PDB file of C-alpha atoms in Angstrom:
ATOM      1  CA  ASN A  18     -20.549  35.379 -39.715  1.00 83.00           C
ATOM      2  CA  PHE A  19     -22.171  34.931 -36.206  1.00 85.00           C
ATOM      3  CA  ASN A  20     -25.252  33.294 -37.518  1.00 85.00           C
ATOM      4  CA  GLU A  21     -26.461  30.264 -35.374  1.00 84.00           C
ATOM      5  CA  PRO A  22     -25.996  27.077 -37.407  1.00 83.00           C
ATOM      6  CA  LEU A  23     -27.879  25.003 -34.916  1.00 85.00           C
ATOM      7  CA  GLN A  24     -31.331  26.268 -33.901  1.00 83.00           C
ATOM      8  CA  ASP A  25     -31.655  23.755 -31.001  1.00 86.00           C
ATOM      9  CA  TYR A  26     -30.782  24.463 -27.434  1.00 89.00           C
ATOM     10  CA  PHE A  27     -29.208  22.073 -24.951  1.00 93.00           C
ATOM     11  CA  ARG A  28     -28.791  21.827 -21.240  1.00 93.00           C
ATOM     12  CA  ASP A  29     -25.196  20.901 -21.669  1.00 94.00           C
ATOM     13  CA  ALA A  30     -22.749  20.194 -24.537  1.00 95.00           C
ATOM     14  CA  THR A  31     -19.079  19.597 -25.348  1.00 97.00           C
ATOM     15  CA  HIS A  32     -17.315  21.560 -28.084  1.00 96.00           C
ATOM     16  CA  PHE A  33     -17.069  20.012 -31.535  1.00 96.00           C
ATOM     17  CA  SER A  34     -14.003  17.824 -31.899  1.00 97.00           C
ATOM     18  CA  GLU A  35     -13.360  15.534 -34.830  1.00 97.00           C
ATOM     19  CA  GLY A  36     -16.830  16.580 -36.239  1.00 96.00           C
ATOM     20  CA  VAL A  37     -18.708  15.416 -33.151  1.00 97.00           C
ATOM     21  CA  ALA A  38     -20.212  17.214 -30.133  1.00 97.00           C
ATOM     22  CA  PHE A  39     -21.915  15.475 -27.197  1.00 98.00           C
ATOM     23  CA  THR A  40     -25.124  17.139 -26.034  1.00 97.00           C
ATOM     24  CA  VAL A  41     -27.907  16.679 -23.613  1.00 95.00           C
ATOM     25  CA  LYS A  42     -31.257  18.155 -23.221  1.00 92.00           C
ATOM     26  CA  THR A  43     -33.092  18.665 -19.957  1.00 86.00           C
ATOM     27  CA  GLY A  44     -34.318  15.224 -18.807  1.00 83.00           C
ATOM     28  CA  GLY A  45     -32.806  13.517 -21.834  1.00 87.00           C
ATOM     29  CA  GLN A  46     -29.821  11.209 -22.565  1.00 92.00           C
ATOM     30  CA  ILE A  47     -26.583  12.205 -24.109  1.00 96.00           C
ATOM     31  CA  ASN A  48     -26.565  12.351 -27.862  1.00 97.00           C
ATOM     32  CA  ALA A  49     -23.641  12.773 -30.231  1.00 97.00           C
ATOM     33  CA  ILE A  50     -24.357  15.127 -33.007  1.00 97.00           C
ATOM     34  CA  ASN A  51     -22.660  16.377 -36.153  1.00 96.00           C
ATOM     35  CA  GLU A  52     -22.175  19.966 -37.232  1.00 93.00           C
ATOM     36  CA  ASN A  53     -25.589  19.785 -38.942  1.00 92.00           C
ATOM     37  CA  GLY A  54     -27.269  18.978 -35.630  1.00 93.00           C
ATOM     38  CA  GLU A  55     -27.979  15.417 -36.710  1.00 95.00           C
ATOM     39  CA  ILE A  56     -27.936  12.668 -34.086  1.00 95.00           C
ATOM     40  CA  LEU A  57     -25.181  10.220 -34.845  1.00 97.00           C
ATOM     41  CA  PHE A  58     -25.812   7.904 -31.886  1.00 97.00           C
ATOM     42  CA  SER A  59     -27.145   8.047 -28.187  1.00 96.00           C
ATOM     43  CA  LEU A  60     -25.546   6.901 -24.981  1.00 96.00           C
ATOM     44  CA  SER A  61     -27.165   5.118 -22.156  1.00 90.00           C
ATOM     45  CA  ASP A  62     -25.723   4.461 -18.735  1.00 90.00           C
ATOM     46  CA  VAL A  63     -23.332   7.405 -19.302  1.00 95.00           C
ATOM     47  CA  GLU A  64     -23.384  10.206 -16.655  1.00 94.00           C
ATOM     48  CA  GLU A  65     -20.774  12.402 -18.196  1.00 96.00           C
ATOM     49  CA  ILE A  66     -18.626  12.496 -21.245  1.00 97.00           C
ATOM     50  CA  TYR A  67     -15.762  14.546 -22.605  1.00 98.00           C
ATOM     51  CA  ALA A  68     -14.907  15.672 -26.159  1.00 98.00           C
ATOM     52  CA  LEU A  69     -13.398  13.326 -28.647  1.00 98.00           C
ATOM     53  CA  SER A  70      -9.655  13.111 -28.796  1.00 97.00           C
ATOM     54  CA  GLU A  71      -7.715  10.879 -31.218  1.00 97.00           C
ATOM     55  CA  GLY A  72     -10.941   8.890 -31.895  1.00 97.00           C
ATOM     56  CA  ARG A  73     -11.615   8.271 -28.202  1.00 98.00           C
ATOM     57  CA  ALA A  74     -13.848   9.918 -25.657  1.00 98.00           C
ATOM     58  CA  VAL A  75     -13.502   9.566 -21.815  1.00 98.00           C
ATOM     59  CA  TYR A  76     -16.803   8.836 -20.152  1.00 98.00           C
ATOM     60  CA  LYS A  77     -17.987   8.486 -16.620  1.00 97.00           C
ATOM     61  CA  ASP A  78     -20.761   5.989 -15.725  1.00 96.00           C
ATOM     62  CA  GLU A  79     -23.388   5.998 -13.015  1.00 94.00           C
ATOM     63  CA  ASN A  80     -20.967   4.471 -10.508  1.00 96.00           C
ATOM     64  CA  LYS A  81     -18.515   7.369 -10.999  1.00 96.00           C
ATOM     65  CA  GLN A  82     -16.087   5.180 -12.867  1.00 98.00           C
ATOM     66  CA  PHE A  83     -14.189   6.195 -15.964  1.00 98.00           C
ATOM     67  CA  GLY A  84     -13.703   4.321 -19.221  1.00 98.00           C
ATOM     68  CA  LEU A  85     -13.347   4.921 -22.971  1.00 98.00           C
ATOM     69  CA  LEU A  86     -15.688   5.079 -25.962  1.00 97.00           C
ATOM     70  CA  ASP A  87     -14.775   5.142 -29.682  1.00 97.00           C
ATOM     71  CA  ASN A  88     -16.087   7.721 -32.198  1.00 95.00           C
ATOM     72  CA  ASN A  89     -19.064   5.471 -32.967  1.00 96.00           C
ATOM     73  CA  GLY A  90     -20.160   5.293 -29.307  1.00 96.00           C
ATOM     74  CA  GLN A  91     -18.875   1.790 -28.743  1.00 97.00           C
ATOM     75  CA  ILE A  92     -17.215   0.915 -25.456  1.00 97.00           C
ATOM     76  CA  VAL A  93     -13.550   0.120 -26.024  1.00 98.00           C
ATOM     77  CA  CYS A  94     -12.506   0.156 -22.280  1.00 98.00           C
ATOM     78  CA  SER A  95     -15.127  -0.477 -19.492  1.00 97.00           C
ATOM     79  CA  ALA A  96     -15.513   2.064 -16.789  1.00 97.00           C
ATOM     80  CA  LYS A  97     -13.084   0.670 -14.184  1.00 97.00           C
ATOM     81  CA  PHE A  98     -10.900   3.669 -13.253  1.00 98.00           C
ATOM     82  CA  ASP A  99     -11.496   5.975 -10.156  1.00 97.00           C
ATOM     83  CA  ASP A 100      -9.917   8.874 -12.147  1.00 97.00           C
ATOM     84  CA  CYS A 101      -7.961   9.621 -15.324  1.00 98.00           C
ATOM     85  CA  GLU A 102      -6.934  12.312 -17.745  1.00 98.00           C
ATOM     86  CA  ARG A 103      -9.909  13.765 -19.585  1.00 97.00           C
ATOM     87  CA  PHE A 104      -8.478  13.496 -23.061  1.00 97.00           C
ATOM     88  CA  LEU A 105      -6.379  10.839 -24.895  1.00 97.00           C
ATOM     89  CA  LYS A 106      -3.007  12.215 -26.134  1.00 97.00           C
ATOM     90  CA  ASP A 107      -0.372  10.465 -28.137  1.00 96.00           C
ATOM     91  CA  ASP A 108      -2.611   7.296 -27.956  1.00 96.00           C
ATOM     92  CA  VAL A 109      -2.261   6.901 -24.224  1.00 98.00           C
ATOM     93  CA  LEU A 110      -4.188   7.877 -21.086  1.00 98.00           C
ATOM     94  CA  MET A 111      -3.033   8.345 -17.455  1.00 98.00           C
ATOM     95  CA  VAL A 112      -5.450   6.448 -15.194  1.00 98.00           C
ATOM     96  CA  MET A 113      -5.921   6.042 -11.377  1.00 98.00           C
ATOM     97  CA  GLN A 114      -7.354   3.354  -9.125  1.00 96.00           C
ATOM     98  CA  LYS A 115      -7.692   3.634  -5.425  1.00 93.00           C
ATOM     99  CA  ASP A 116      -5.961   1.179  -3.232  1.00 83.00           C
ATOM    100  CA  ASN A 117      -7.178   1.336   0.330  1.00 76.00           C
ATOM    101  CA  SER A 118      -4.724  -1.343   1.514  1.00 73.00           C
ATOM    102  CA  LYS A 119      -1.688   0.888   0.744  1.00 65.00           C
ATOM    103  CA  LYS A 120      -0.351   3.938   2.540  1.00 65.00           C
ATOM    104  CA  SER A 121      -0.640   5.890  -0.739  1.00 61.00           C
ATOM    105  CA  LYS A 122      -4.263   5.260  -1.654  1.00 88.00           C
ATOM    106  CA  GLU A 123      -4.014   6.491  -5.263  1.00 94.00           C
ATOM    107  CA  LYS A 124      -2.139   4.281  -7.637  1.00 96.00           C
ATOM    108  CA  TRP A 125      -1.461   5.538 -11.150  1.00 98.00           C
ATOM    109  CA  GLY A 126      -0.673   3.796 -14.425  1.00 98.00           C
ATOM    110  CA  ILE A 127      -0.924   4.385 -18.276  1.00 98.00           C
ATOM    111  CA  VAL A 128      -3.230   2.621 -20.684  1.00 98.00           C
ATOM    112  CA  GLY A 129      -3.474   2.543 -24.446  1.00 98.00           C
ATOM    113  CA  ARG A 130      -6.381   3.651 -26.663  1.00 97.00           C
ATOM    114  CA  ASN A 131      -8.289   0.418 -25.981  1.00 97.00           C
ATOM    115  CA  GLY A 132      -7.488   0.267 -22.272  1.00 97.00           C
ATOM    116  CA  GLU A 133      -4.560  -2.014 -22.615  1.00 97.00           C
ATOM    117  CA  VAL A 134      -2.120  -1.627 -19.694  1.00 97.00           C
ATOM    118  CA  LEU A 135       1.199  -0.033 -20.753  1.00 97.00           C
ATOM    119  CA  ILE A 136       2.490   0.907 -17.345  1.00 98.00           C
ATOM    120  CA  PRO A 137       1.005  -1.018 -14.353  1.00 97.00           C
ATOM    121  CA  ILE A 138      -1.396   0.905 -12.174  1.00 97.00           C
ATOM    122  CA  LYS A 139       0.709   0.765  -9.092  1.00 96.00           C
ATOM    123  CA  TYR A 140       2.677   3.983  -8.854  1.00 97.00           C
ATOM    124  CA  PRO A 141       1.869   6.901  -6.405  1.00 96.00           C
ATOM    125  CA  LYS A 142       2.643   9.623  -8.913  1.00 96.00           C
ATOM    126  CA  ILE A 143       3.089   9.942 -12.732  1.00 98.00           C
ATOM    127  CA  VAL A 144       3.612  13.335 -14.438  1.00 97.00           C
ATOM    128  CA  ARG A 145       3.103  13.833 -18.215  1.00 97.00           C
ATOM    129  CA  TYR A 146       5.589  15.819 -20.272  1.00 94.00           C
ATOM    130  CA  GLU A 147       6.191  16.192 -23.935  1.00 89.00           C
ATOM    131  CA  LYS A 148       7.010  12.828 -25.571  1.00 93.00           C
ATOM    132  CA  GLY A 149       6.792  10.894 -22.181  1.00 96.00           C
ATOM    133  CA  PHE A 150       6.094  10.579 -18.472  1.00 98.00           C
ATOM    134  CA  THR A 151       8.039  10.781 -15.245  1.00 98.00           C
ATOM    135  CA  ILE A 152       7.029   7.819 -12.962  1.00 98.00           C
ATOM    136  CA  PHE A 153       7.659   7.913  -9.321  1.00 98.00           C
ATOM    137  CA  ASN A 154       7.755   4.803  -7.273  1.00 96.00           C
ATOM    138  CA  ASP A 155       7.061   4.204  -3.560  1.00 94.00           C
ATOM    139  CA  SER A 156      10.687   5.141  -2.719  1.00 94.00           C
ATOM    140  CA  ARG A 157      10.321   8.571  -4.480  1.00 94.00           C
ATOM    141  CA  LYS A 158      12.709   7.547  -7.098  1.00 97.00           C
ATOM    142  CA  ALA A 159      11.850   8.355 -10.753  1.00 98.00           C
ATOM    143  CA  ALA A 160      11.954   6.556 -14.042  1.00 97.00           C
ATOM    144  CA  TRP A 161      11.322   7.955 -17.617  1.00 97.00           C
ATOM    145  CA  TYR A 162       8.690   6.409 -19.971  1.00 97.00           C
ATOM    146  CA  ASP A 163       9.545   7.425 -23.490  1.00 95.00           C
ATOM    147  CA  LEU A 164       6.581   7.457 -25.778  1.00 95.00           C
ATOM    148  CA  GLU A 165       8.659   7.505 -29.010  1.00 93.00           C
ATOM    149  CA  SER A 166      10.540   4.319 -28.221  1.00 92.00           C
ATOM    150  CA  ASN A 167       8.021   2.844 -25.864  1.00 93.00           C
ATOM    151  CA  THR A 168      10.796   2.100 -23.271  1.00 93.00           C
ATOM    152  CA  VAL A 169      11.076   2.738 -19.573  1.00 95.00           C
ATOM    153  CA  SER A 170      14.281   3.538 -17.894  1.00 94.00           C
ATOM    154  CA  SER A 171      15.323   2.085 -14.495  1.00 94.00           C
ATOM    155  CA  PHE A 172      14.269   3.986 -11.213  1.00 97.00           C
ATOM    156  CA  ASP A 173      17.719   5.526 -10.888  1.00 94.00           C
ATOM    157  CA  PHE A 174      16.647   9.195 -10.548  1.00 96.00           C
ATOM    158  CA  TYR A 175      15.039  11.535  -8.140  1.00 96.00           C
ATOM    159  CA  ASP A 176      13.449  13.546 -11.112  1.00 96.00           C
ATOM    160  CA  ILE A 177      13.719  13.176 -14.762  1.00 96.00           C
ATOM    161  CA  VAL A 178      12.157  15.020 -17.745  1.00 96.00           C
ATOM    162  CA  ARG A 179      12.534  15.038 -21.546  1.00 94.00           C
ATOM    163  CA  ASP A 180      14.571  17.983 -22.729  1.00 94.00           C
ATOM    164  CA  GLY A 181      14.645  18.114 -26.515  1.00 91.00           C
ATOM    165  CA  ASN A 182      16.773  15.241 -27.708  1.00 90.00           C
ATOM    166  CA  MET A 183      18.124  14.650 -24.121  1.00 92.00           C
ATOM    167  CA  LEU A 184      16.922  13.819 -20.675  1.00 94.00           C
ATOM    168  CA  CYS A 185      17.560  16.097 -17.694  1.00 95.00           C
ATOM    169  CA  TYR A 186      17.602  14.483 -14.391  1.00 95.00           C
ATOM    170  CA  LYS A 187      18.193  15.086 -10.645  1.00 94.00           C
ATOM    171  CA  ASN A 188      20.413  12.760  -8.623  1.00 92.00           C
ATOM    172  CA  LYS A 189      20.287  11.721  -4.949  1.00 91.00           C
ATOM    173  CA  LYS A 190      22.200  14.862  -3.881  1.00 91.00           C
ATOM    174  CA  GLY A 191      19.805  17.126  -5.616  1.00 93.00           C
ATOM    175  CA  LYS A 192      22.190  17.977  -8.545  1.00 93.00           C
ATOM    176  CA  TYR A 193      21.035  18.182 -12.128  1.00 94.00           C
ATOM    177  CA  ARG A 194      22.639  16.702 -15.146  1.00 93.00           C
ATOM    178  CA  TRP A 195      21.827  15.703 -18.777  1.00 93.00           C
ATOM    179  CA  MET A 196      22.105  12.489 -20.604  1.00 92.00           C
ATOM    180  CA  SER A 197      21.199  11.129 -24.039  1.00 90.00           C
ATOM    181  CA  LEU A 198      18.024   9.162 -24.587  1.00 87.00           C
ATOM    182  CA  LYS A 199      20.083   6.013 -24.608  1.00 83.00           C
ATOM    183  CA  GLY A 200      21.453   6.848 -21.146  1.00 78.00           C
ATOM    184  CA  VAL A 201      24.830   8.088 -22.056  1.00 79.00           C
ATOM    185  CA  GLU A 202      26.120  10.959 -19.992  1.00 76.00           C
ATOM    186  CA  ASN A 203      26.831  13.960 -22.151  1.00 70.00           C
ATOM    187  CA  MET A 204      27.600  16.721 -19.634  1.00 67.00           C
ATOM    188  CA  HIS A 205      29.954  15.967 -16.755  1.00 69.00           C
ATOM    189  CA  PRO A 206      29.459  19.057 -14.554  1.00 74.00           C
ATOM    190  CA  VAL A 207      26.532  18.980 -12.193  1.00 87.00           C
ATOM    191  CA  TYR A 208      24.311  21.983 -11.316  1.00 94.00           C
ATOM    192  CA  ASP A 209      22.213  23.254  -8.374  1.00 95.00           C
ATOM    193  CA  GLU A 210      19.496  24.781 -10.637  1.00 95.00           C
ATOM    194  CA  VAL A 211      18.927  24.538 -14.447  1.00 94.00           C
ATOM    195  CA  THR A 212      16.588  25.660 -17.123  1.00 95.00           C
ATOM    196  CA  LEU A 213      15.773  23.272 -20.051  1.00 94.00           C
ATOM    197  CA  PHE A 214      17.235  23.523 -23.490  1.00 92.00           C
ATOM    198  CA  GLY A 215      13.919  22.546 -25.207  1.00 88.00           C
ATOM    199  CA  ASN A 216      14.467  22.409 -28.893  1.00 80.00           C
TER     200      ASN A 216
END
């Protein structure tokens, strides 16, 4: 009805997610509030925070490092990543750490909701798709990390994506083909260009 439910004003705020918004007043610390404007908890040593997603919030500390908080404001993963996705999805988060000793300085991996490493943080590129990730290694070859089965294919491809109940991949010659989730080829022709079946 366009009435203002909260009469307070804030310098910055996230949207409400899972019943919580993070707010900050000028000169103040970050507070988590409920939809009545009541303070649930306050955060110290946190420079920036993003809205809750699946019971977790990505935060950035004073050293510009990223970590994870739970919906009670407790740290479940200390701030140790140089960059990451801003929201947890499917209970996993793509994270990055810089490696100045390597030719490719950015190394990506995937962690779980409490920061446990699911895919080592050592790959130059990872792309999220529905129900999984395409992981590229230093040789530019690709593997598929399937979220539903929590399995990783071998690095036998030059691109690979989930396509409904199949995987669509590109071979060394740049030709496209499909196979089942168990790796069984189910289309023999190869194609120069394709669209995806989806569902």
